[in-house]
Structures are given as structure tokens and as C-alpha cells.
Tab-separated table of C-alpha atoms and ligand atoms in Angstrom:
chain	number	residue	atom	x	y	z
Y	17	MET	CA	3.522	8.102	20.603
Y	18	TYR	CA	1.727	5.232	22.211
Y	19	THR	CA	1.032	6.216	25.800
Y	20	THR	CA	-1.576	3.799	27.179
Y	21	GLU	CA	-1.216	3.578	30.947
Y	22	LEU	CA	0.159	0.292	32.240
Y	23	ASP	CA	-0.869	-0.582	35.742
Y	24	LYS	CA	0.578	-4.033	36.311
Y	25	SER	CA	3.653	-6.097	35.519
Y	26	PRO	CA	3.373	-9.012	33.035
Y	27	ALA	CA	3.138	-11.428	35.960
Y	28	GLY	CA	0.239	-9.370	37.351
Y	29	GLN	CA	2.256	-8.257	40.374
Y	30	PRO	CA	2.240	-4.668	41.608
Y	31	VAL	CA	5.402	-2.873	40.520
Y	32	THR	CA	7.699	-1.521	43.234
Y	33	ILE	CA	9.229	1.273	41.205
Y	34	GLU	CA	11.003	2.959	44.073
Y	35	ASP	CA	12.682	-0.108	45.613
Y	36	PRO	CA	16.387	0.852	45.475
Y	37	GLU	CA	17.569	-2.723	45.939
Y	38	LEU	CA	15.557	-3.993	42.978
Y	39	LEU	CA	16.680	-1.031	40.927
Y	40	ALA	CA	20.346	-1.641	41.757
Y	41	LYS	CA	20.024	-5.312	40.803
Y	42	PHE	CA	18.293	-4.388	37.557
Y	43	GLU	CA	20.966	-1.844	36.673
Y	44	ALA	CA	23.767	-4.290	37.449
Y	45	ARG	CA	22.197	-6.886	35.154
Y	46	VAL	CA	21.839	-4.365	32.351
Y	47	ALA	CA	25.446	-3.233	32.870
Y	48	ALA	CA	26.577	-6.875	32.665
Y	49	ASP	CA	24.737	-7.238	29.318
Y	50	ASP	CA	22.273	-9.753	30.769
Y	51	PHE	CA	18.933	-9.933	29.009
Y	52	ILE	CA	15.942	-8.716	31.006
Y	53	GLU	CA	13.067	-11.184	30.629
Y	54	PRO	CA	9.276	-10.626	30.897
Y	55	LYS	CA	8.885	-11.885	34.447
Y	56	ASP	CA	11.924	-10.024	35.777
Y	57	TRP	CA	11.416	-6.877	37.799
Y	58	MET	CA	11.996	-3.763	35.741
Y	59	PRO	CA	11.512	-0.026	36.358
Y	60	GLU	CA	8.168	1.225	35.095
Y	61	ALA	CA	9.842	3.795	32.838
Y	62	TYR	CA	11.922	1.025	31.219
Y	63	ARG	CA	8.746	-0.934	30.500
Y	64	ARG	CA	7.014	2.120	29.070
Y	65	THR	CA	9.958	3.010	26.859
Y	66	LEU	CA	9.994	-0.516	25.472
Y	67	VAL	CA	6.241	-0.593	24.848
Y	68	ARG	CA	6.564	2.762	23.070
Y	69	GLN	CA	9.489	1.748	20.901
Y	70	ILE	CA	8.455	-1.844	20.141
Y	71	SER	CA	4.848	-0.932	19.323
Y	72	GLN	CA	5.996	1.939	17.095
Y	73	HIS	CA	8.336	-0.474	15.406
Y	74	ALA	CA	5.539	-3.054	14.923
Y	75	HIS	CA	3.186	-0.414	13.503
Y	76	SER	CA	5.911	0.680	11.081
Y	77	GLU	CA	6.281	-2.846	9.744
Y	78	ILE	CA	2.526	-3.188	9.232
Y	79	VAL	CA	1.952	0.262	7.701
Y	80	GLY	CA	5.124	-0.346	5.653
Y	81	MET	CA	3.299	-3.109	3.779
Y	82	LEU	CA	0.969	-0.552	2.182
Y	83	PRO	CA	3.267	1.459	-0.125
Y	84	GLU	CA	4.672	-1.773	-1.569
Y	85	GLY	CA	1.296	-3.536	-1.708
Y	86	ASN	CA	0.206	-0.818	-4.146
Y	87	TRP	CA	2.624	-2.226	-6.720
Y	88	LEU	CA	1.847	-5.939	-6.520
Y	89	THR	CA	-0.564	-5.851	-9.443
Y	90	ARG	CA	1.845	-3.755	-11.502
Y	91	ALA	CA	5.117	-5.666	-10.971
Y	92	PRO	CA	6.772	-5.937	-14.402
Y	93	SER	CA	7.424	-9.712	-14.311
Y	94	LEU	CA	6.318	-12.859	-12.506
Y	95	LYS	CA	9.732	-13.041	-10.803
Y	96	ARG	CA	9.506	-9.483	-9.452
Y	97	LYS	CA	5.921	-10.065	-8.354
Y	98	ALA	CA	6.874	-13.233	-6.424
Y	99	ILE	CA	9.806	-11.438	-4.747
Y	100	LEU	CA	7.654	-8.453	-3.783
Y	101	LEU	CA	4.884	-10.670	-2.432
Y	102	ALA	CA	7.389	-12.587	-0.281
Y	103	LYS	CA	8.900	-9.353	1.020
Y	104	ILE	CA	5.535	-7.868	1.983
Y	105	GLN	CA	4.603	-11.095	3.786
Y	106	ASP	CA	7.900	-10.893	5.687
Y	107	GLU	CA	7.033	-7.359	6.843
Y	108	GLY	CA	3.690	-8.634	8.145
Y	109	GLY	CA	5.573	-11.344	10.046
Y	110	HIS	CA	7.928	-8.753	11.554
Y	111	GLY	CA	4.955	-6.780	12.806
Y	112	LEU	CA	3.543	-9.905	14.445
Y	113	TYR	CA	6.796	-10.874	16.216
Y	114	LEU	CA	7.074	-7.325	17.492
Y	115	TYR	CA	3.465	-7.107	18.722
Y	116	CYS	CA	4.101	-10.408	20.569
Y	117	ALA	CA	7.281	-8.979	22.135
Y	118	ALA	CA	5.351	-5.879	23.274
Y	119	GLU	CA	2.555	-8.052	24.698
Y	120	THR	CA	5.080	-9.675	27.073
Y	121	LEU	CA	5.343	-6.230	28.708
Y	122	GLY	CA	1.715	-6.241	29.787
Y	123	THR	CA	0.033	-4.386	26.953
Y	124	SER	CA	-2.531	-6.019	24.699
Y	125	ARG	CA	-2.696	-6.344	20.922
Y	126	GLU	CA	-6.078	-4.558	20.974
Y	127	GLU	CA	-4.663	-1.577	22.876
Y	128	MET	CA	-1.799	-1.259	20.411
Y	129	ILE	CA	-3.971	-1.610	17.311
Y	130	ASP	CA	-6.474	0.901	18.724
Y	131	ALA	CA	-3.657	3.356	19.382
Y	132	LEU	CA	-2.506	3.021	15.758
Y	133	HIS	CA	-5.971	3.325	14.247
Y	134	SER	CA	-6.976	6.256	16.419
Y	135	GLY	CA	-3.829	8.148	15.412
Y	136	LYS	CA	-2.365	8.137	18.953
Y	137	ALA	CA	0.546	5.882	18.063
Y	138	LYS	CA	3.449	6.894	15.870
Y	139	TYR	CA	4.916	4.841	13.050
Y	140	SER	CA	7.953	5.584	10.903
Y	141	THR	CA	7.740	8.853	8.956
Y	142	ILE	CA	9.081	7.091	5.856
Y	143	PHE	CA	5.779	5.378	5.107
Y	144	ASN	CA	3.979	8.679	4.649
Y	145	TYR	CA	5.659	9.259	1.278
Y	146	PRO	CA	4.066	8.030	-1.961
Y	147	THR	CA	5.399	5.260	-4.238
Y	148	LEU	CA	5.092	6.881	-7.665
Y	149	ASN	CA	6.966	4.584	-10.024
Y	150	TRP	CA	8.304	1.010	-10.116
Y	151	ALA	CA	11.831	2.183	-9.215
Y	152	ASP	CA	10.394	3.317	-5.855
Y	153	ILE	CA	10.053	-0.375	-4.964
Y	154	GLY	CA	13.790	-0.749	-5.552
Y	155	ALA	CA	14.510	2.419	-3.566
Y	156	ILE	CA	12.414	1.189	-0.638
Y	157	GLY	CA	14.352	-2.082	-0.522
Y	158	TRP	CA	17.753	-0.461	-0.955
Y	159	LEU	CA	17.317	2.664	1.178
Y	160	VAL	CA	14.405	2.021	3.558
Y	161	ASP	CA	15.296	-1.568	4.389
Y	162	GLY	CA	18.960	-0.500	4.308
Y	163	ALA	CA	18.292	2.183	6.949
Y	164	ALA	CA	16.103	-0.233	8.903
Y	165	ILE	CA	18.934	-2.814	9.045
Y	166	MET	CA	21.472	-0.223	10.138
Y	167	ASN	CA	19.165	0.692	13.012
Y	168	GLN	CA	18.112	-2.879	13.819
Y	169	VAL	CA	21.393	-4.807	13.834
Y	170	PRO	CA	22.374	-3.173	17.167
Y	171	LEU	CA	18.872	-3.958	18.484
Y	172	GLN	CA	19.782	-7.656	18.390
Y	173	ARG	CA	21.772	-6.737	21.520
Y	174	THR	CA	19.046	-4.607	23.081
Y	175	SER	CA	18.636	-5.367	26.792
Y	176	TYR	CA	15.076	-6.767	26.630
Y	177	GLY	CA	15.266	-10.461	25.677
Y	178	PRO	CA	12.064	-10.894	23.614
Y	179	TYR	CA	12.841	-7.764	21.547
Y	180	ALA	CA	16.464	-8.807	20.957
Y	181	ARG	CA	15.436	-12.314	19.871
Y	182	ALA	CA	12.736	-11.007	17.514
Y	183	MET	CA	15.372	-8.809	15.873
Y	184	VAL	CA	17.608	-11.738	14.904
Y	185	ARG	CA	15.221	-13.149	12.330
Y	186	ILE	CA	13.985	-9.701	11.297
Y	187	CYS	CA	17.533	-8.602	10.464
Y	188	LYS	CA	18.170	-11.709	8.345
Y	189	GLU	CA	15.013	-11.029	6.362
Y	190	GLU	CA	15.667	-7.286	6.058
Y	191	SER	CA	19.025	-8.021	4.540
Y	192	PHE	CA	17.355	-10.078	1.785
Y	193	HIS	CA	14.955	-7.136	1.306
Y	194	GLN	CA	17.799	-4.664	0.957
Y	195	ARG	CA	19.527	-6.828	-1.652
Y	196	GLN	CA	16.394	-7.383	-3.724
Y	197	GLY	CA	15.882	-3.603	-3.855
Y	198	TYR	CA	19.454	-3.036	-4.950
Y	199	ASP	CA	19.186	-5.816	-7.536
Y	200	LEU	CA	15.992	-4.258	-8.925
Y	201	LEU	CA	17.698	-0.880	-9.308
Y	202	LEU	CA	20.808	-2.468	-10.826
Y	203	GLU	CA	18.601	-3.950	-13.520
Y	204	MET	CA	16.913	-0.595	-14.128
Y	205	VAL	CA	20.125	1.449	-14.357
Y	206	ASN	CA	21.397	-1.034	-16.931
Y	207	GLY	CA	18.135	-0.833	-18.882
Y	208	THR	CA	16.842	1.985	-21.100
Y	209	PRO	CA	17.704	5.667	-20.412
Y	210	GLU	CA	14.101	6.100	-19.238
Y	211	GLN	CA	14.523	3.297	-16.700
Y	212	LYS	CA	17.768	4.808	-15.428
Y	213	ALA	CA	16.012	8.168	-15.092
Y	214	MET	CA	13.244	6.511	-13.065
Y	215	ALA	CA	15.895	5.064	-10.707
Y	216	GLN	CA	17.514	8.494	-10.287
Y	217	ASP	CA	14.114	10.083	-9.659
Y	218	ALA	CA	13.366	7.487	-6.961
Y	219	LEU	CA	16.729	8.127	-5.261
Y	220	ASN	CA	16.056	11.881	-5.391
Y	221	ARG	CA	12.750	11.460	-3.561
Y	222	TRP	CA	13.728	8.742	-1.027
Y	223	TRP	CA	17.208	9.853	0.053
Y	224	TRP	CA	16.266	12.545	2.558
Y	225	PRO	CA	13.244	10.736	4.034
Y	226	ALA	CA	15.531	7.669	4.527
Y	227	LEU	CA	17.971	9.803	6.544
Y	228	MET	CA	15.045	11.025	8.667
Y	229	MET	CA	14.178	7.440	9.648
Y	230	PHE	CA	16.993	7.524	12.223
Y	231	GLY	CA	15.129	10.145	14.239
Y	232	PRO	CA	16.001	13.671	15.358
Y	233	PRO	CA	19.617	14.771	15.869
Y	234	ASP	CA	21.094	13.547	19.139
Y	235	GLU	CA	20.917	16.969	20.777
Y	236	ASN	CA	17.147	17.044	20.115
Y	237	SER	CA	16.418	13.417	20.911
Y	238	PRO	CA	14.635	13.317	24.272
Y	239	ASN	CA	14.822	9.530	24.643
Y	240	THR	CA	18.315	8.590	23.498
Y	241	ALA	CA	20.355	9.250	26.657
Y	242	GLN	CA	18.138	7.142	28.927
Y	243	SER	CA	17.671	4.437	26.302
Y	244	LEU	CA	21.455	4.162	25.943
Y	245	ARG	CA	21.849	3.890	29.727
Y	246	TRP	CA	19.318	1.061	29.782
Y	247	ARG	CA	20.943	-0.480	26.697
Y	248	ILE	CA	17.627	-0.406	24.863
Y	249	LYS	CA	19.414	1.604	22.187
Y	250	ARG	CA	23.042	0.675	21.572
Y	251	GLU	CA	23.960	3.575	19.287
Y	252	THR	CA	22.663	7.103	18.881
Y	253	ASN	CA	20.492	8.385	16.028
Y	254	ASP	CA	23.348	10.423	14.532
Y	255	GLU	CA	25.879	7.588	14.794
Y	256	LEU	CA	23.574	5.246	12.896
Y	257	ARG	CA	22.681	7.905	10.311
Y	258	GLN	CA	26.381	8.504	9.631
Y	259	LYS	CA	27.009	4.758	9.244
Y	260	PHE	CA	24.137	4.559	6.781
Y	261	VAL	CA	25.474	7.447	4.675
Y	262	ASP	CA	28.985	5.956	4.685
Y	263	ALA	CA	27.702	2.547	3.568
Y	264	THR	CA	25.190	3.789	1.001
Y	265	VAL	CA	27.080	6.448	-0.980
Y	266	PRO	CA	29.503	3.911	-2.539
Y	267	GLN	CA	26.487	1.759	-3.449
Y	268	ALA	CA	24.939	4.737	-5.271
Y	269	ASP	CA	28.247	5.247	-7.111
Y	270	LEU	CA	28.155	1.614	-8.231
Y	271	LEU	CA	24.658	2.153	-9.611
Y	272	GLY	CA	25.873	5.255	-11.465
Y	273	LEU	CA	23.291	7.370	-9.606
Y	274	SER	CA	23.965	10.660	-7.837
Y	275	VAL	CA	22.925	11.307	-4.272
Y	276	PRO	CA	20.787	14.499	-4.227
Y	277	ASP	CA	22.999	16.392	-1.784
Y	278	PRO	CA	25.381	19.101	-3.063
Y	279	ASP	CA	27.152	19.126	0.327
Y	280	LEU	CA	27.964	15.426	0.294
Y	281	LYS	CA	31.734	15.048	0.426
Y	282	TRP	CA	34.235	12.514	1.749
Y	283	ASN	CA	36.027	13.959	4.787
Y	284	GLU	CA	39.495	12.425	4.909
Y	285	GLU	CA	40.177	13.683	8.413
Y	286	ARG	CA	36.979	12.271	9.926
Y	287	GLY	CA	37.016	9.126	7.776
Y	288	HIS	CA	33.319	9.751	7.045
Y	289	TYR	CA	31.126	11.506	4.503
Y	290	ASP	CA	30.003	15.008	5.416
Y	291	PHE	CA	26.434	15.585	4.319
Y	292	GLY	CA	23.961	18.451	4.069
Y	293	GLU	CA	21.423	19.685	6.591
Y	294	ILE	CA	18.270	17.571	6.906
Y	295	ASP	CA	14.987	19.474	6.653
Y	296	TRP	CA	13.924	18.958	10.270
Y	297	ALA	CA	10.802	21.086	9.820
Y	298	GLU	CA	9.623	18.532	7.274
Y	299	PHE	CA	10.503	15.658	9.646
Y	300	TYR	CA	8.489	17.109	12.542
Y	301	ALA	CA	5.542	17.905	10.267
Y	302	VAL	CA	5.486	14.282	9.053
Y	303	VAL	CA	5.814	12.992	12.649
Y	304	LYS	CA	2.746	15.108	13.482
Y	305	GLY	CA	0.746	13.337	10.768
Y	306	GLN	CA	1.182	15.862	7.967
Y	307	GLY	CA	3.065	13.518	5.615
Y	308	PRO	CA	2.118	13.637	1.913
Y	309	VAL	CA	0.033	10.440	2.041
Y	310	ALA	CA	-0.492	10.064	5.813
Y	311	GLN	CA	-4.281	10.174	5.632
Y	312	GLU	CA	-4.421	7.708	2.765
Y	313	ARG	CA	-2.167	5.262	4.655
Y	314	MET	CA	-4.294	5.377	7.790
Y	315	SER	CA	-7.582	4.976	5.960
Y	316	GLU	CA	-6.146	2.041	3.966
Y	317	ARG	CA	-4.874	0.516	7.204
Y	318	ARG	CA	-8.270	0.837	8.924
Y	319	ALA	CA	-10.026	-0.599	5.872
Y	320	ALA	CA	-7.615	-3.585	5.837
Y	321	TRP	CA	-8.419	-4.190	9.521
Y	322	ASP	CA	-12.177	-4.016	8.921
Y	323	ASP	CA	-11.990	-6.213	5.809
Y	324	GLY	CA	-10.062	-8.814	7.800
Y	325	ALA	CA	-12.681	-9.054	10.572
Y	326	TRP	CA	-14.183	-12.237	9.107
Y	327	VAL	CA	-10.762	-13.955	9.238
Y	328	ARG	CA	-10.347	-13.093	12.931
Y	329	ASP	CA	-13.916	-14.231	13.636
Y	330	ALA	CA	-13.327	-17.495	11.767
Y	331	ALA	CA	-10.065	-18.123	13.676
Y	332	ASP	CA	-11.857	-17.494	16.989
Y	333	ALA	CA	-14.722	-19.838	16.023
Y	334	HIS	CA	-12.221	-22.515	14.976
Y	335	ALA	CA	-10.303	-22.189	18.266
Y	336	ALA	CA	-13.578	-22.364	20.249
Y	337	LYS	CA	-14.631	-25.509	18.352
Y	338	HIS	CA	-11.255	-27.137	19.078
Y	339	ALA	CA	-11.431	-26.192	22.748
Y	340	ALA	CA	-14.978	-27.595	23.006
Y	341	ARG	CA	-13.889	-30.862	21.328
Y	342	ALA	CA	-10.876	-31.150	23.633
Y	343	ALA	CA	-13.096	-30.556	26.678
Y	344	ALA	CA	-15.538	-33.257	25.475
D	427	FAQ	N1	9.264	8.396	12.526
D	427	FAQ	O1	14.000	10.648	21.252
D	427	FAQ	P1	13.888	10.029	19.902
D	427	FAQ	C1	11.093	-0.626	8.664
D	427	FAQ	C2	9.851	10.027	17.331
D	427	FAQ	S1	10.989	-0.462	10.336
D	427	FAQ	C3	8.320	8.660	13.451
D	427	FAQ	O2	15.126	9.921	19.109
D	427	FAQ	P2	13.744	7.136	20.176
D	427	FAQ	C4	10.902	-1.991	8.070
D	427	FAQ	C5	10.157	9.113	18.517
D	427	FAQ	O3	9.293	8.006	18.524
D	427	FAQ	C6	11.174	1.287	10.641
D	427	FAQ	N2	8.621	9.066	14.707
D	427	FAQ	O4	13.143	8.603	20.052
D	427	FAQ	C7	10.291	-1.888	6.740
D	427	FAQ	C8	9.959	10.051	19.663
D	427	FAQ	O5	8.582	10.213	19.929
D	427	FAQ	P3	7.990	10.372	21.449
D	427	FAQ	C9	10.913	1.598	12.034
D	427	FAQ	C10	9.939	9.201	15.011
D	427	FAQ	O6	12.623	6.201	20.311
D	427	FAQ	C11	11.053	-1.531	5.634
D	427	FAQ	C12	10.430	11.391	19.125
D	427	FAQ	O7	10.363	11.288	17.703
D	427	FAQ	N3	12.036	1.207	12.863
D	427	FAQ	O8	11.321	0.342	8.051
D	427	FAQ	C13	10.954	8.923	14.099
D	427	FAQ	O9	14.817	7.078	21.196
D	427	FAQ	C14	10.483	-1.469	4.359
D	427	FAQ	C15	11.821	11.723	19.597
D	427	FAQ	O10	12.815	10.820	19.042
D	427	FAQ	C16	11.967	1.240	14.193
D	427	FAQ	O11	10.952	1.586	14.758
D	427	FAQ	C17	10.577	8.520	12.810
D	427	FAQ	N4	11.489	8.271	11.842
D	427	FAQ	O12	14.464	6.901	18.751
D	427	FAQ	C18	8.952	-2.188	6.568
D	427	FAQ	C19	13.216	0.794	14.923
D	427	FAQ	N5	12.141	9.152	14.698
D	427	FAQ	O13	7.915	9.035	22.038
D	427	FAQ	C20	8.379	-2.123	5.301
D	427	FAQ	C21	13.079	0.857	16.402
D	427	FAQ	C22	11.866	9.547	15.949
D	427	FAQ	O14	8.970	11.238	22.168
D	427	FAQ	C23	9.150	-1.751	4.190
D	427	FAQ	N6	12.996	2.219	16.904
D	427	FAQ	N7	10.544	9.593	16.137
D	427	FAQ	O15	6.628	10.964	21.248
D	427	FAQ	C24	14.080	2.972	17.177
D	427	FAQ	O16	15.222	2.575	16.993
D	427	FAQ	C25	13.835	4.335	17.807
D	427	FAQ	O17	12.523	4.353	18.313
D	427	FAQ	C26	14.056	5.529	16.824
D	427	FAQ	C27	13.709	6.821	17.564
D	427	FAQ	C28	15.503	5.582	16.380
D	427	FAQ	C29	13.131	5.391	15.600
């Protein structure tokens, strides 16, 4: 995870971490569901947790453009190509809002990008799996955006104002993404038997990685308890995972596809689906950078950054020209 040291508050003031009065005021505001804003005093560990989570989230949005970008030139119709292009642009926008939100905490865009490119920063495990056929684009929208929304709707009420506000628009856009993925798969399952088989194959490969997006089980999640206390997280990893399973299984039924889990069963007593054991060894291996296409993603990401250098240079030159004209 991103661990760059932060030595000053956003306002450039030294941080008085130990001041019990400030801490009590901060905790009372969080408990009253007030938003904490960039210039407000906050405990250093709160700031660090937010920088970690928001920057990881931003990186995920940006790296998440890559598996879908692979399919732009192979979209089967103009309509699907236009939809996919719009979706990928939205993901880029999400990354930018989130980097801006993290910057309000006193970290810089360069530090965050360096941490991603040097492999120090984490991004969601899900983007280290390959997109092998067109139905994978539907599965990403339906399952990956679906899991992302489940996790992100509560983040609209996260305690840090800039993060919560960024999430409002992101959630609206993610919900369009989820529907376009479902619509794509609906078309495929009603197409030829081969197309339906492609949709089933995509569900088989994306189901378990989608469940892993919610993070480790609560008992092995080092950050959840404190993040809940600070109202950064509003629900636990397992609670959100269960909600996702409960919402998604009926959608799979409607598609006529079967979820690849022999232990999946409605539990009348709990009012939830029971589901099988997640392969946590696989999850931790992917977190450590051993995902099936992890290396390819990072080298593509670095190449995209290098190829875009001329755009950043041109934007800087344009801004300098404007500033010089304004000064004259
Ligand atoms: N992948 O103690 P916890 C998207 C790490 S956006 C990689 O439970 P926490 C849009 C975790 O960082 C998807 N690492 O941690 C899109 C921690 O590491 P550390 C991204 C993971 O933070 C769709 C350690 O394991 N969404 O998909 C993962 O309380 C389609 C222990 O875990 C967000 O980032 C993982 N899956 O809870 C784009 C949402 N899970 O620091 C394109 C915001 C856990 O100890 C196409 N983030 N880790 O070294 C969150 O809600 C939280 O950060 C969690 C993890 C729930 C992800």
C-alpha cells in the first residue's frame, strides 16, 4: 500500500497529534456525522488511512481502464464501441476526482503516480485478471462495476468531505456502467448458443475475483475496525460482500446463467444466500502482485504515462503562456 510519509497538514501547519482536546473535538464531529474538511484538524493516522484508501481507489480506476481499453477496437458494433468508450472515459474521470481528493490531504499527484508506477501502491486485485472474450466486457460492467457500487454507495457518507462528494458523481456513473454490462450480457444470452456459452464462461471466470474485491474477511481485515470508528468505512467487507451476492444471484438467474459455486444456497433463516469459501491464498497472491496479468498491466500503465508526456508538457507550456500574457 501507498505509504509515503506525510509531514505537514494541508494548510502547512504542524500537526498536534497528541492534543487530547483537538482529538475529542474531532471524534465528536465524526460521531455527529459532520464532514471533516481539508483545513480541519485531523489525527495523523486518519489522514494516512484516507491517503492510502483514496489513492488505492484512484489507481484502481486508472488501471481499470486497461482491461476494457483492450476491446475498443474489437467492439462488435458502433453502438457498443461508443458505450465502451464513454465508460472508459468515465473511469479516467473517477481517477482524477479521487487524486484531487487525496491531494487535499497534503500528498501530491506525483508522489501517488510514482508509488503506483514503482509498484509500492496497491490497486484492486480485480484488474490483474485478463479479458479474454467480448462477454468479459459485459461481466466487468455487471460484476466489477456492480461490486464497486455496492462498496461505494456507503462511501458517499464517508466522514471526509472531499471523498464523500467525489463519490456522489462516481456512483451515478458506475450505475450506468453496471447496467450497460448487464444489457450487453442480456443480448448475448439471447443470441446464439455460442454467445450464451461465452457469457457463462465470463461469469465463471469473474465471479470469484469480484467477491475478492471487497477485501479480506472481517476477522483478517486489519483496517476495518478503526475505519468504521472514524466513519471512513460505513460497512464491513463481509457485510458488503453478502449484499453483493444477495443482489447479484437473482440477476444471474434472470440471465439464465449459473453462478459457479456449488455451495450457493438461499438460507431462509438468515434471509441471505450462503456461499462457498473464497480462495484467500489466490487473493493474497494477487495483492502481492502475482495476478495473472499484473506485469502486463503495470507495463501498459507506465507506457501510457510515458506516451502522454507530450500532452502534459503542452498543457504546462499553454498555462505558462497564459500566465505570462496575464502578467503583461
Ligand atoms: N485489492 O484491512 P483491509 C472500480 C488490501 S474501483 C487490492 O480490509 P481496507 C471501478 C488493503 O488495501 C475498485 N488490495 O483494508 C472500476 C489493505 O492493504 P494495506 C476499487 C486489497 O482499506 C470498475 C489490506 O488488503 N475500489 O472497480 C483489496 O479497510 C470497472 C487489508 O485489507 C476501492 O478502492 C483488493 N480487492 O478495505 C474501474 C473502494 N482488498 O493497506 C474500471 C475504496 C483489500 O493493509 C472498471 N476502498 N486490499 O497494505 C475500500 O473500500 C477499501 O480500501 C477496501 C479494503 C474495501 C478495498
